[in-house]
Amino acid sequence: MDNKTLEDIFEGKLAKNEMIEPKDWMPDNYRKHLLRQISQHAHSEIIGMLPEGNWISRAPSLRSKLVLLAKVQDEGGHGLYLYTAAESLGTSRDEMLDALHTQKAKYSSIFNYPTLTWADIGAVGWLVDGAAIMNQVMLQRTSYGPYSRAMIRICKEESFHQRQGYEVMTHMAFGTPEQKEMAQDAMNRWWFPTLMMFGPPDIESPNSENAIKWRIKRETNDQLRQRFVNQTVEQAEYLGLTIPDPNLKWNEAKKGYDFSEPNWAEFKNVIKGNGPCNKERLEARNKAHKNGEWVRAAAAAYGKKQMEEILAA
């Protein structure tokens, strides 16, 4: 079949909300967009283990240690599912990891901010994972089959992460005055970086149009950001915390809140590698990858031996 016929089949599947599978024909730009998005999503999961991982040994109770350990382990699993989905597009995991370690690939800007107190762990779970769920629920219906199927389990686990964070913030907000002050400080520092997670305004986003056209995303950055604000304001009010935005107010006409734009210059600066923890995160990731080299080599040797024994039997 010629390219026009193949493209018609591809467009027809999208129109009927059918999944595109790895062996199906797809436009090169669709494949490139998916590879960029899924691999960056995977990178974000494994880099996202770092700001929380350093609090496992310092968590205030055995229960909180166990819960945080389970959460960080989940994030490693999410990276695994997503790298596997991205590999189905024809790029190896080694290539993707090399792109991450050499700063050729990006990951979510939010993970370049420090977790200074235990309340930050609550804020990350409540705000950051809450924003992630807002973005990822629609990805369960994304047009690429392996990505969609990976997101089903990821969203279930992210819901647990969001509840864990809100529980931490609840204990802090209804605790001592010092604990509530710590919770408010975390809110002040994480609110606007969380809003940046949805990506730049639609008018400035270079990838949104194609993502919607190809049904990779079902909603735009601005739509998701608005829904997140609408949902989170009531949660903050229950906790007695103040969202650090003097322009936040209910807009009856649009049935949602008006709010200030994040500092997009800061966002771009962090994406370029100049955030508070960019260097620290990549150094930690490269060190972990190098230290695990012997494990990967041993696993590969064992797998090769097992295969030889099966073939010889």
Short mmCIF file of C-alpha atoms in Angstrom, two decimals:
data_model
loop_
_atom_site.label_atom_id
_atom_site.label_comp_id
_atom_site.label_asym_id
_atom_site.label_seq_id
_atom_site.Cartn_x
_atom_site.Cartn_y
_atom_site.Cartn_z
CA MET A 1 0.00 0.00 0.00
CA ASP A 2 1.15 3.53 -0.68
CA ASN A 3 1.64 6.11 2.06
CA LYS A 4 -1.68 7.84 1.31
CA THR A 5 -3.61 4.62 1.89
CA LEU A 6 -1.65 3.86 5.06
CA GLU A 7 -2.25 7.37 6.36
CA ASP A 8 -5.98 7.00 5.66
CA ILE A 9 -6.05 3.78 7.68
CA PHE A 10 -4.17 5.47 10.52
CA GLU A 11 -6.53 8.47 10.53
CA GLY A 12 -9.52 6.14 10.37
CA LYS A 13 -8.39 4.29 13.49
CA LEU A 14 -7.97 7.56 15.36
CA ALA A 15 -11.41 8.72 14.26
CA LYS A 16 -12.95 5.51 15.65
CA ASN A 17 -10.92 5.73 18.88
CA GLU A 18 -9.08 2.53 18.04
CA MET A 19 -5.60 1.91 19.42
CA ILE A 20 -2.47 2.22 17.32
CA GLU A 21 -0.25 -0.79 18.04
CA PRO A 22 3.53 -1.19 17.55
CA LYS A 23 3.23 -3.17 14.30
CA ASP A 24 0.77 -0.72 12.77
CA TRP A 25 1.93 1.87 10.28
CA MET A 26 2.22 5.32 11.84
CA PRO A 27 3.55 8.68 10.60
CA ASP A 28 7.16 9.39 11.53
CA ASN A 29 6.16 12.52 13.44
CA TYR A 30 3.63 10.55 15.47
CA ARG A 31 6.33 8.02 16.39
CA LYS A 32 8.80 10.78 17.30
CA HIS A 33 6.23 12.61 19.41
CA LEU A 34 5.35 9.43 21.30
CA LEU A 35 8.97 8.50 21.86
CA ARG A 36 9.74 11.94 23.24
CA GLN A 37 6.69 12.01 25.50
CA ILE A 38 6.87 8.44 26.83
CA SER A 39 10.63 8.45 27.40
CA GLN A 40 10.44 11.81 29.19
CA HIS A 41 7.61 10.41 31.29
CA ALA A 42 9.81 7.41 32.16
CA HIS A 43 12.77 9.66 32.98
CA SER A 44 10.53 11.71 35.27
CA GLU A 45 9.51 8.61 37.20
CA ILE A 46 13.04 7.48 37.98
CA ILE A 47 14.38 10.98 38.65
CA GLY A 48 11.28 11.51 40.80
CA MET A 49 12.51 8.79 43.15
CA LEU A 50 15.40 11.01 44.26
CA PRO A 51 13.75 13.92 46.13
CA GLU A 52 11.68 11.45 48.16
CA GLY A 53 14.24 8.67 48.50
CA ASN A 54 16.47 10.72 50.76
CA TRP A 55 13.61 11.01 53.28
CA ILE A 56 13.04 7.26 53.74
CA SER A 57 15.57 6.99 56.58
CA ARG A 58 14.38 10.28 58.12
CA ALA A 59 10.63 9.69 58.04
CA PRO A 60 9.07 10.32 61.47
CA SER A 61 7.72 6.81 62.11
CA LEU A 62 8.17 3.21 61.01
CA ARG A 63 4.80 3.34 59.25
CA SER A 64 5.74 6.46 57.30
CA LYS A 65 9.05 4.87 56.32
CA LEU A 66 7.26 1.78 54.98
CA VAL A 67 4.69 3.84 53.07
CA LEU A 68 7.32 6.11 51.52
CA LEU A 69 9.50 3.13 50.63
CA ALA A 70 6.54 1.51 48.86
CA LYS A 71 5.84 4.73 46.99
CA VAL A 72 9.42 5.13 45.77
CA GLN A 73 9.42 1.47 44.70
CA ASP A 74 6.23 2.10 42.72
CA GLU A 75 7.91 4.96 40.87
CA GLY A 76 10.75 2.69 39.81
CA GLY A 77 8.11 0.29 38.47
CA HIS A 78 6.40 3.09 36.57
CA GLY A 79 9.68 3.88 34.87
CA LEU A 80 10.00 0.22 33.89
CA TYR A 81 6.50 0.09 32.34
CA LEU A 82 7.09 3.31 30.42
CA TYR A 83 10.54 2.41 29.10
CA THR A 84 9.06 -0.87 27.90
CA ALA A 85 6.27 1.01 26.10
CA ALA A 86 8.79 3.39 24.54
CA GLU A 87 11.00 0.49 23.40
CA SER A 88 8.08 -0.77 21.29
CA LEU A 89 8.62 2.33 19.12
CA GLY A 90 12.04 1.07 18.04
CA THR A 91 14.46 2.80 20.43
CA SER A 92 16.44 0.80 22.99
CA ARG A 93 16.39 1.49 26.70
CA ASP A 94 20.13 2.06 26.65
CA GLU A 95 19.67 4.81 24.07
CA MET A 96 16.96 6.47 26.15
CA LEU A 97 19.00 6.31 29.36
CA ASP A 98 22.06 7.65 27.58
CA ALA A 99 19.97 10.61 26.38
CA LEU A 100 18.89 11.26 29.97
CA HIS A 101 22.38 10.96 31.46
CA THR A 102 23.93 13.26 28.84
CA GLN A 103 21.13 15.87 29.20
CA LYS A 104 19.89 15.34 25.65
CA ALA A 105 16.50 14.29 27.03
CA LYS A 106 14.33 16.18 29.51
CA TYR A 107 12.27 15.17 32.52
CA SER A 108 9.62 17.01 34.51
CA SER A 109 10.85 20.35 35.84
CA ILE A 110 9.22 19.69 39.23
CA PHE A 111 11.89 17.19 40.28
CA ASN A 112 14.58 19.85 40.25
CA TYR A 113 13.26 21.43 43.44
CA PRO A 114 14.54 20.38 46.88
CA THR A 115 12.56 18.56 49.57
CA LEU A 116 13.67 20.53 52.62
CA THR A 117 11.30 19.19 55.30
CA TRP A 118 8.96 16.28 55.94
CA ALA A 119 6.08 18.57 54.94
CA ASP A 120 7.62 18.73 51.47
CA ILE A 121 7.03 14.98 51.15
CA GLY A 122 3.38 15.65 51.90
CA ALA A 123 3.26 18.49 49.38
CA VAL A 124 4.89 16.34 46.71
CA GLY A 125 2.34 13.58 47.25
CA TRP A 126 -0.67 15.87 47.46
CA LEU A 127 0.19 18.52 44.87
CA VAL A 128 2.73 16.94 42.51
CA ASP A 129 1.15 13.49 42.35
CA GLY A 130 -2.28 15.12 42.27
CA ALA A 131 -1.22 17.08 39.19
CA ALA A 132 0.31 13.93 37.71
CA ILE A 133 -2.97 12.05 38.12
CA MET A 134 -4.84 14.94 36.50
CA ASN A 135 -2.56 14.61 33.48
CA GLN A 136 -2.32 10.82 33.44
CA VAL A 137 -5.96 9.78 33.76
CA MET A 138 -6.57 10.93 30.19
CA LEU A 139 -3.49 8.98 29.07
CA GLN A 140 -5.34 5.76 29.87
CA ARG A 141 -7.26 6.63 26.68
CA THR A 142 -4.24 7.72 24.66
CA SER A 143 -4.15 6.47 21.09
CA TYR A 144 -1.01 4.34 21.44
CA GLY A 145 -1.86 0.94 22.89
CA PRO A 146 1.27 0.13 24.96
CA TYR A 147 1.23 3.60 26.55
CA SER A 148 -2.47 3.39 27.34
CA ARG A 149 -2.16 -0.03 28.98
CA ALA A 150 0.86 1.03 31.06
CA MET A 151 -1.08 4.03 32.35
CA ILE A 152 -3.93 1.95 33.78
CA ARG A 153 -1.78 0.48 36.54
CA ILE A 154 0.27 3.65 36.97
CA CYS A 155 -2.87 5.73 37.63
CA LYS A 156 -4.08 3.29 40.28
CA GLU A 157 -0.77 3.55 42.11
CA GLU A 158 -0.55 7.32 41.69
CA SER A 159 -3.91 7.60 43.43
CA PHE A 160 -2.34 5.88 46.45
CA HIS A 161 0.58 8.32 46.29
CA GLN A 162 -1.73 11.32 46.26
CA ARG A 163 -3.63 10.01 49.29
CA GLN A 164 -0.36 9.38 51.12
CA GLY A 165 0.70 12.98 50.54
CA TYR A 166 -2.64 14.41 51.63
CA GLU A 167 -2.52 12.29 54.79
CA VAL A 168 0.90 13.74 55.65
CA MET A 169 -0.36 17.27 55.06
CA THR A 170 -3.46 16.57 57.18
CA HIS A 171 -1.32 15.47 60.13
CA MET A 172 0.85 18.56 59.73
CA ALA A 173 -1.99 21.04 59.20
CA PHE A 174 -3.97 19.78 62.21
CA GLY A 175 -0.88 19.27 64.37
CA THR A 176 1.10 21.77 66.39
CA PRO A 177 1.43 25.40 65.28
CA GLU A 178 5.00 24.62 64.20
CA GLN A 179 3.80 21.71 62.07
CA LYS A 180 1.10 23.81 60.41
CA GLU A 181 3.66 26.52 59.70
CA MET A 182 5.86 23.88 58.08
CA ALA A 183 2.92 22.68 55.96
CA GLN A 184 2.17 26.24 54.83
CA ASP A 185 5.82 26.81 53.96
CA ALA A 186 5.80 23.68 51.79
CA MET A 187 2.61 24.85 50.08
CA ASN A 188 4.20 28.26 49.41
CA ARG A 189 7.22 26.69 47.73
CA TRP A 190 5.50 23.91 45.73
CA TRP A 191 2.33 25.60 44.44
CA PHE A 192 3.65 27.40 41.37
CA PRO A 193 6.21 24.73 40.36
CA THR A 194 3.30 22.27 40.42
CA LEU A 195 1.27 24.48 38.07
CA MET A 196 4.25 24.45 35.71
CA MET A 197 4.05 20.64 35.51
CA PHE A 198 1.21 20.83 32.99
CA GLY A 199 3.53 22.52 30.53
CA PRO A 200 3.57 26.00 28.98
CA PRO A 201 0.36 27.86 28.04
CA ASP A 202 -1.39 26.31 25.05
CA ILE A 203 -0.58 29.31 22.89
CA GLU A 204 3.15 28.74 23.52
CA SER A 205 3.23 24.94 23.54
CA PRO A 206 4.92 23.57 20.40
CA ASN A 207 3.54 20.05 20.82
CA SER A 208 -0.04 20.47 22.05
CA GLU A 209 -1.70 20.77 18.65
CA ASN A 210 -0.34 17.47 17.35
CA ALA A 211 -0.89 15.73 20.69
CA ILE A 212 -4.60 16.59 20.53
CA LYS A 213 -4.89 15.87 16.80
CA TRP A 214 -3.37 12.42 17.19
CA ARG A 215 -5.38 11.74 20.38
CA ILE A 216 -2.20 11.21 22.35
CA LYS A 217 -3.60 13.76 24.78
CA ARG A 218 -7.30 14.39 25.24
CA GLU A 219 -7.07 17.75 26.99
CA THR A 220 -4.75 20.73 26.68
CA ASN A 221 -2.22 22.03 29.23
CA ASP A 222 -4.44 24.96 30.17
CA GLN A 223 -7.56 22.82 30.59
CA LEU A 224 -5.73 20.45 32.93
CA ARG A 225 -4.15 23.30 34.90
CA GLN A 226 -7.58 24.90 35.41
CA ARG A 227 -9.11 21.66 36.63
CA PHE A 228 -6.25 21.10 39.05
CA VAL A 229 -6.68 24.55 40.59
CA ASN A 230 -10.45 24.11 40.89
CA GLN A 231 -10.01 20.79 42.67
CA THR A 232 -7.15 21.78 44.95
CA VAL A 233 -8.58 25.00 46.37
CA GLU A 234 -11.25 23.14 48.35
CA GLN A 235 -8.69 20.63 49.65
CA ALA A 236 -6.46 23.47 50.85
CA GLU A 237 -9.39 25.20 52.52
CA TYR A 238 -10.19 22.03 54.47
CA LEU A 239 -6.59 21.91 55.69
CA GLY A 240 -6.69 25.56 56.64
CA LEU A 241 -3.79 26.32 54.30
CA THR A 242 -3.54 29.43 52.14
CA ILE A 243 -2.73 29.08 48.47
CA PRO A 244 0.06 31.63 47.83
CA ASP A 245 -1.72 33.53 45.08
CA PRO A 246 -3.29 36.95 45.84
CA ASN A 247 -5.12 36.81 42.51
CA LEU A 248 -6.92 33.55 43.28
CA LYS A 249 -10.69 34.11 43.19
CA TRP A 250 -13.83 32.35 42.04
CA ASN A 251 -15.09 33.33 38.59
CA GLU A 252 -18.79 32.57 38.39
CA ALA A 253 -18.92 33.09 34.62
CA LYS A 254 -16.45 30.31 33.88
CA LYS A 255 -17.38 28.21 36.94
CA GLY A 256 -13.75 28.06 37.97
CA TYR A 257 -11.01 30.00 39.71
CA ASP A 258 -8.99 32.81 38.24
CA PHE A 259 -5.33 32.46 39.23
CA SER A 260 -1.91 33.91 38.52
CA GLU A 261 0.29 32.51 35.79
CA PRO A 262 3.42 30.75 37.00
CA ASN A 263 6.79 32.33 36.34
CA TRP A 264 7.38 30.90 32.89
CA ALA A 265 10.90 32.36 32.74
CA GLU A 266 11.75 30.24 35.78
CA PHE A 267 10.19 27.21 34.10
CA LYS A 268 12.32 27.65 30.99
CA ASN A 269 15.43 28.18 33.08
CA VAL A 270 14.84 24.94 35.01
CA ILE A 271 14.15 23.02 31.79
CA LYS A 272 17.49 24.29 30.43
CA GLY A 273 19.26 22.72 33.40
CA ASN A 274 19.57 25.71 35.71
CA GLY A 275 17.12 24.77 38.46
CA PRO A 276 17.99 24.41 42.16
CA CYS A 277 18.76 20.67 41.91
CA ASN A 278 19.33 19.88 38.20
CA LYS A 279 23.03 19.14 38.66
CA GLU A 280 22.46 17.16 41.85
CA ARG A 281 19.73 15.01 40.28
CA LEU A 282 21.77 14.09 37.21
CA GLU A 283 24.89 13.37 39.26
CA ALA A 284 22.91 11.05 41.52
CA ARG A 285 21.29 9.33 38.53
CA ASN A 286 24.59 8.84 36.70
CA LYS A 287 26.23 7.50 39.87
CA ALA A 288 23.42 5.01 40.43
CA HIS A 289 23.59 3.86 36.82
CA LYS A 290 27.35 3.33 36.99
CA ASN A 291 27.16 1.52 40.34
CA GLY A 292 24.54 -0.82 38.92
CA GLU A 293 26.60 -1.78 35.90
CA TRP A 294 27.77 -5.07 37.45
CA VAL A 295 24.17 -6.05 38.24
CA ARG A 296 23.08 -5.52 34.63
CA ALA A 297 26.10 -7.46 33.36
CA ALA A 298 25.40 -10.35 35.74
CA ALA A 299 21.72 -10.45 34.78
CA ALA A 300 22.60 -10.45 31.08
CA ALA A 301 25.13 -13.27 31.56
CA TYR A 302 22.64 -15.32 33.55
CA GLY A 303 19.96 -14.78 30.93
CA LYS A 304 22.33 -15.83 28.16
CA LYS A 305 23.29 -19.00 30.05
CA GLN A 306 19.64 -19.89 30.65
CA MET A 307 18.85 -19.45 26.97
CA GLU A 308 21.79 -21.63 25.94
CA GLU A 309 20.58 -24.37 28.28
CA ILE A 310 17.06 -24.17 26.87
CA LEU A 311 18.33 -24.38 23.29
CA ALA A 312 20.61 -27.29 24.15
CA ALA A 313 17.83 -29.30 25.84
#
